Short mmCIF file of C-alpha atoms in Angstrom, two decimals:
data_model
loop_
_atom_site.label_atom_id
_atom_site.label_comp_id
_atom_site.label_asym_id
_atom_site.label_seq_id
_atom_site.Cartn_x
_atom_site.Cartn_y
_atom_site.Cartn_z
CA MET Q 1 -8.36 -94.41 29.06
CA SER Q 2 -6.92 -97.33 27.21
CA THR Q 3 -3.46 -98.19 28.24
CA SER Q 4 -2.66 -100.19 25.11
CA LYS Q 5 -0.77 -98.58 22.39
CA SER Q 6 -0.78 -101.60 20.12
CA GLY Q 7 -3.15 -104.22 18.73
CA LEU Q 8 -6.37 -103.74 16.63
CA ASN Q 9 -8.22 -101.80 19.41
CA ALA Q 10 -5.33 -99.14 19.38
CA LEU Q 11 -6.27 -98.06 15.67
CA LEU Q 12 -8.85 -95.31 15.13
CA THR Q 13 -12.15 -95.91 13.75
CA PRO Q 14 -14.79 -93.27 12.44
CA GLN Q 15 -17.36 -94.78 14.82
CA SER Q 16 -15.13 -94.03 17.94
CA SER Q 17 -13.46 -90.72 16.80
CA VAL Q 18 -14.21 -87.16 17.58
CA LEU Q 19 -12.12 -84.24 16.04
CA VAL Q 20 -11.36 -80.87 17.60
CA LEU Q 21 -10.06 -78.19 15.44
CA ILE Q 22 -8.54 -75.30 17.29
CA ASP Q 23 -7.53 -71.74 16.36
CA HIS Q 24 -6.84 -72.02 12.65
CA GLN Q 25 -7.27 -68.16 12.34
CA PRO Q 26 -5.32 -65.31 10.57
CA PHE Q 27 -3.45 -64.22 13.80
CA GLN Q 28 -2.09 -67.62 14.42
CA PHE Q 29 -1.02 -68.13 10.78
CA ALA Q 30 0.79 -64.83 10.73
CA ASN Q 31 3.45 -66.11 13.22
CA LEU Q 32 3.51 -69.73 11.99
CA HIS Q 33 7.16 -70.67 11.20
CA SER Q 34 7.40 -74.48 11.82
CA HIS Q 35 5.78 -75.35 8.50
CA GLU Q 36 4.94 -73.54 5.26
CA PRO Q 37 1.56 -71.82 6.12
CA THR Q 38 -0.13 -72.85 2.80
CA MET Q 39 0.76 -76.59 3.60
CA ILE Q 40 -0.95 -76.26 6.95
CA VAL Q 41 -4.14 -74.81 5.19
CA ASN Q 42 -4.09 -77.55 2.75
CA ASN Q 43 -3.77 -80.25 5.38
CA VAL Q 44 -6.35 -78.96 7.80
CA VAL Q 45 -8.87 -78.51 5.10
CA GLY Q 46 -8.13 -82.14 3.89
CA LEU Q 47 -8.47 -83.22 7.52
CA ALA Q 48 -11.73 -81.48 7.91
CA LYS Q 49 -13.13 -82.96 4.76
CA ALA Q 50 -12.06 -86.49 5.69
CA ALA Q 51 -13.86 -86.04 9.08
CA LYS Q 52 -17.03 -84.97 7.19
CA GLY Q 53 -16.70 -87.80 4.71
CA PHE Q 54 -16.38 -90.44 7.56
CA ASN Q 55 -19.17 -88.77 9.52
CA VAL Q 56 -16.81 -88.12 12.34
CA PRO Q 57 -18.31 -85.38 14.67
CA THR Q 58 -16.05 -82.20 14.42
CA ILE Q 59 -15.82 -79.37 16.95
CA LEU Q 60 -14.63 -76.06 15.74
CA THR Q 61 -13.14 -73.50 18.18
CA THR Q 62 -11.38 -70.14 17.95
CA VAL Q 63 -9.82 -67.75 20.51
CA THR Q 64 -10.87 -64.04 20.72
CA GLU Q 65 -11.87 -64.08 17.09
CA GLU Q 66 -12.81 -60.43 17.47
CA ARG Q 67 -8.87 -59.75 17.43
CA GLY Q 68 -7.50 -62.86 15.97
CA GLY Q 69 -9.96 -63.29 13.05
CA HIS Q 70 -12.53 -65.81 12.18
CA LEU Q 71 -11.71 -69.42 11.40
CA ILE Q 72 -10.22 -69.51 7.86
CA LYS Q 73 -12.82 -69.79 5.21
CA PRO Q 74 -11.75 -73.06 3.59
CA VAL Q 75 -12.34 -74.92 6.87
CA GLN Q 76 -15.57 -73.07 7.73
CA ASP Q 77 -16.85 -73.89 4.20
CA VAL Q 78 -16.61 -77.55 4.97
CA PHE Q 79 -19.05 -76.95 8.01
CA PRO Q 80 -20.95 -74.00 6.79
CA ASP Q 81 -23.74 -74.31 9.39
CA GLN Q 82 -21.49 -74.69 12.40
CA ARG Q 83 -20.54 -71.64 14.38
CA PRO Q 84 -17.03 -72.03 16.09
CA ILE Q 85 -17.01 -71.92 19.85
CA ASN Q 86 -15.20 -68.57 20.43
CA ARG Q 87 -13.15 -68.70 23.72
CA THR Q 88 -10.94 -66.58 25.85
CA THR Q 89 -8.92 -69.55 27.28
CA LEU Q 90 -5.67 -70.57 25.68
CA ASN Q 91 -6.49 -74.14 26.75
CA SER Q 92 -9.64 -75.04 25.03
CA TRP Q 93 -10.25 -77.90 27.49
CA GLU Q 94 -10.85 -75.18 30.25
CA ASP Q 95 -13.86 -74.08 28.30
CA SER Q 96 -16.77 -76.16 29.31
CA ARG Q 97 -18.60 -75.66 25.97
CA VAL Q 98 -15.84 -77.43 24.13
CA VAL Q 99 -15.70 -80.27 26.82
CA ASP Q 100 -19.52 -80.62 26.73
CA ALA Q 101 -19.54 -80.81 22.90
CA VAL Q 102 -16.90 -83.60 23.12
CA LYS Q 103 -18.87 -85.44 25.97
CA LYS Q 104 -22.11 -85.24 23.87
CA THR Q 105 -20.66 -87.35 21.17
CA GLY Q 106 -20.11 -90.24 23.51
CA ARG Q 107 -16.83 -91.03 21.86
CA ARG Q 108 -13.50 -91.83 23.46
CA GLN Q 109 -10.94 -91.44 20.64
CA LEU Q 110 -10.21 -87.69 20.76
CA ILE Q 111 -8.29 -86.16 18.08
CA PHE Q 112 -6.88 -82.58 18.00
CA ALA Q 113 -5.22 -80.21 15.52
CA ALA Q 114 -4.44 -76.66 16.43
CA LEU Q 115 -2.43 -73.51 16.00
CA TRP Q 116 -0.01 -73.04 17.84
CA THR Q 117 1.37 -76.48 18.57
CA GLU Q 118 3.32 -75.55 21.88
CA ILE Q 119 0.25 -73.72 23.35
CA CYS Q 120 -3.22 -74.31 22.05
CA LEU Q 121 -2.55 -77.79 20.95
CA THR Q 122 -0.38 -78.98 23.91
CA TYR Q 123 -2.62 -77.69 26.71
CA PRO Q 124 -5.86 -79.50 25.83
CA VAL Q 125 -4.11 -82.60 24.77
CA ILE Q 126 -2.37 -82.88 28.19
CA HIS Q 127 -5.50 -81.88 29.99
CA SER Q 128 -7.94 -84.11 28.33
CA LEU Q 129 -5.60 -87.20 28.82
CA ALA Q 130 -6.54 -86.94 32.64
CA ASP Q 131 -10.30 -87.26 31.67
CA GLY Q 132 -9.87 -90.74 30.27
CA TYR Q 133 -9.77 -90.19 26.68
CA ASP Q 134 -7.48 -91.83 24.18
CA VAL Q 135 -5.84 -88.67 22.69
CA PHE Q 136 -4.18 -88.21 19.31
CA PHE Q 137 -2.97 -85.07 17.61
CA VAL Q 138 -2.34 -84.33 13.96
CA THR Q 139 1.06 -82.93 13.63
CA ASP Q 140 0.82 -81.81 9.94
CA ALA Q 141 -2.51 -79.93 10.45
CA SER Q 142 -0.89 -78.11 13.39
CA GLY Q 143 2.07 -75.68 13.72
CA GLY Q 144 4.02 -73.60 15.99
CA THR Q 145 5.91 -70.25 16.10
CA SER Q 146 9.14 -72.08 15.22
CA ARG Q 147 10.25 -75.57 14.43
CA GLU Q 148 11.74 -75.98 17.87
CA ALA Q 149 8.48 -74.70 19.45
CA HIS Q 150 6.51 -77.35 17.36
CA ASP Q 151 8.91 -80.14 18.15
CA MET Q 152 9.07 -79.43 21.83
CA GLY Q 153 5.27 -79.36 22.03
CA VAL Q 154 5.12 -82.67 20.22
CA GLN Q 155 7.64 -84.26 22.55
CA ARG Q 156 5.72 -82.95 25.61
CA MET Q 157 2.48 -84.47 24.35
CA ILE Q 158 4.05 -87.82 23.59
CA GLN Q 159 5.58 -87.82 27.05
CA ALA Q 160 2.17 -87.25 28.57
CA GLY Q 161 0.76 -90.31 26.66
CA ALA Q 162 -0.86 -88.77 23.51
CA VAL Q 163 -0.20 -90.29 20.01
CA PRO Q 164 0.95 -88.28 16.98
CA LEU Q 165 -0.14 -88.85 13.50
CA THR Q 166 -0.52 -87.10 10.21
CA TRP Q 167 -3.68 -86.30 8.39
CA ILE Q 168 -3.41 -88.82 5.41
CA ALA Q 169 -2.47 -91.53 7.89
CA LEU Q 170 -5.52 -90.69 9.83
CA MET Q 171 -7.83 -90.84 6.82
CA SER Q 172 -6.20 -94.10 5.71
CA GLU Q 173 -6.84 -95.45 9.19
CA TRP Q 174 -10.45 -94.54 9.13
CA GLN Q 175 -10.79 -96.24 5.70
CA ARG Q 176 -8.75 -99.26 6.64
CA ASP Q 177 -10.26 -101.59 4.04
CA TRP Q 178 -10.91 -100.81 0.38
CA ALA Q 179 -13.86 -103.20 0.62
CA ARG Q 180 -15.69 -100.41 2.63
CA LEU Q 181 -17.00 -98.92 -0.66
CA ASP Q 182 -19.18 -96.18 0.95
CA THR Q 183 -16.35 -93.86 1.74
CA ILE Q 184 -14.10 -94.51 -1.15
CA PRO Q 185 -15.57 -91.62 -3.19
CA ALA Q 186 -14.77 -89.15 -0.40
CA VAL Q 187 -11.28 -90.49 0.03
CA ALA Q 188 -10.67 -90.25 -3.63
CA GLU Q 189 -12.02 -86.56 -3.83
CA ILE Q 190 -10.01 -85.51 -0.93
CA SER Q 191 -6.84 -87.16 -2.13
CA VAL Q 192 -7.25 -85.46 -5.64
CA ALA Q 193 -7.69 -82.05 -4.00
CA HIS Q 194 -5.26 -82.28 -1.05
CA ALA Q 195 -2.83 -85.26 -1.23
CA GLY Q 196 -0.32 -84.02 -3.70
CA GLY Q 197 1.35 -86.74 -5.85
CA THR Q 198 -1.15 -89.33 -4.47
CA GLY Q 199 -3.93 -87.26 -5.96
CA VAL Q 200 -2.18 -87.00 -9.20
CA ALA Q 201 -1.59 -90.80 -9.27
CA LEU Q 202 -5.19 -91.56 -8.39
CA GLN Q 203 -6.36 -89.42 -11.27
CA TRP Q 204 -4.20 -91.23 -13.56
CA GLU Q 205 -5.54 -94.61 -12.26
CA MET Q 206 -9.10 -93.49 -12.69
CA GLN Q 207 -8.43 -92.39 -16.24
CA LEU Q 208 -6.94 -95.72 -17.04
CA LEU Q 209 -10.02 -97.46 -15.51
CA ALA Q 210 -12.31 -95.18 -17.47
CA ALA Q 211 -10.42 -96.02 -20.76
CA GLY Q 212 -10.61 -99.82 -20.03
CA LYS Q 213 -14.37 -99.70 -19.49
CA GLY Q 214 -14.65 -97.71 -22.72
CA SER Q 215 -12.68 -100.20 -24.81
#
């Protein structure tokens, strides 16, 4: 694991990243109280779309989906051909299928988002750190049973050495340079759909550019 938390090499790149989305299921949303549930839905869908737009391998996993429900449809729709790994373990890093899927990518920047923060996010974050990964977690695409539960989970993960960030910050970090033209259409489309006022402003900017070209 890299011990540096600063410098260029500490920044995330699409080529080094792998994303794991854990347990965004109806049962977990039913007792989500740290955030407005619709906001978490918006954010995790935006995160999933960003990963797809930057060709970042994404692993989907659920827990006892026969009771807790299937992965929410807006996330599954981003990866329609991918069947989530359905676990019994609260700690997804104790399921060899999840670990093997990450290992197959050959990537070392490991990013998690999950419900709930204090359990199904915290456990694999702390566990995977010991396996030599640079571990990050997306706080606003995750949530807990209370604000305190979410915050205590975040603190515990930071103390263990993981790095918190938000989904728009992550997408921006993957983009990093507006000269990288290939991914700008995806960033623009995702921002319009999921980034609130940023998307509104971007639409306005695009309209001005279109008007300028037509004059």
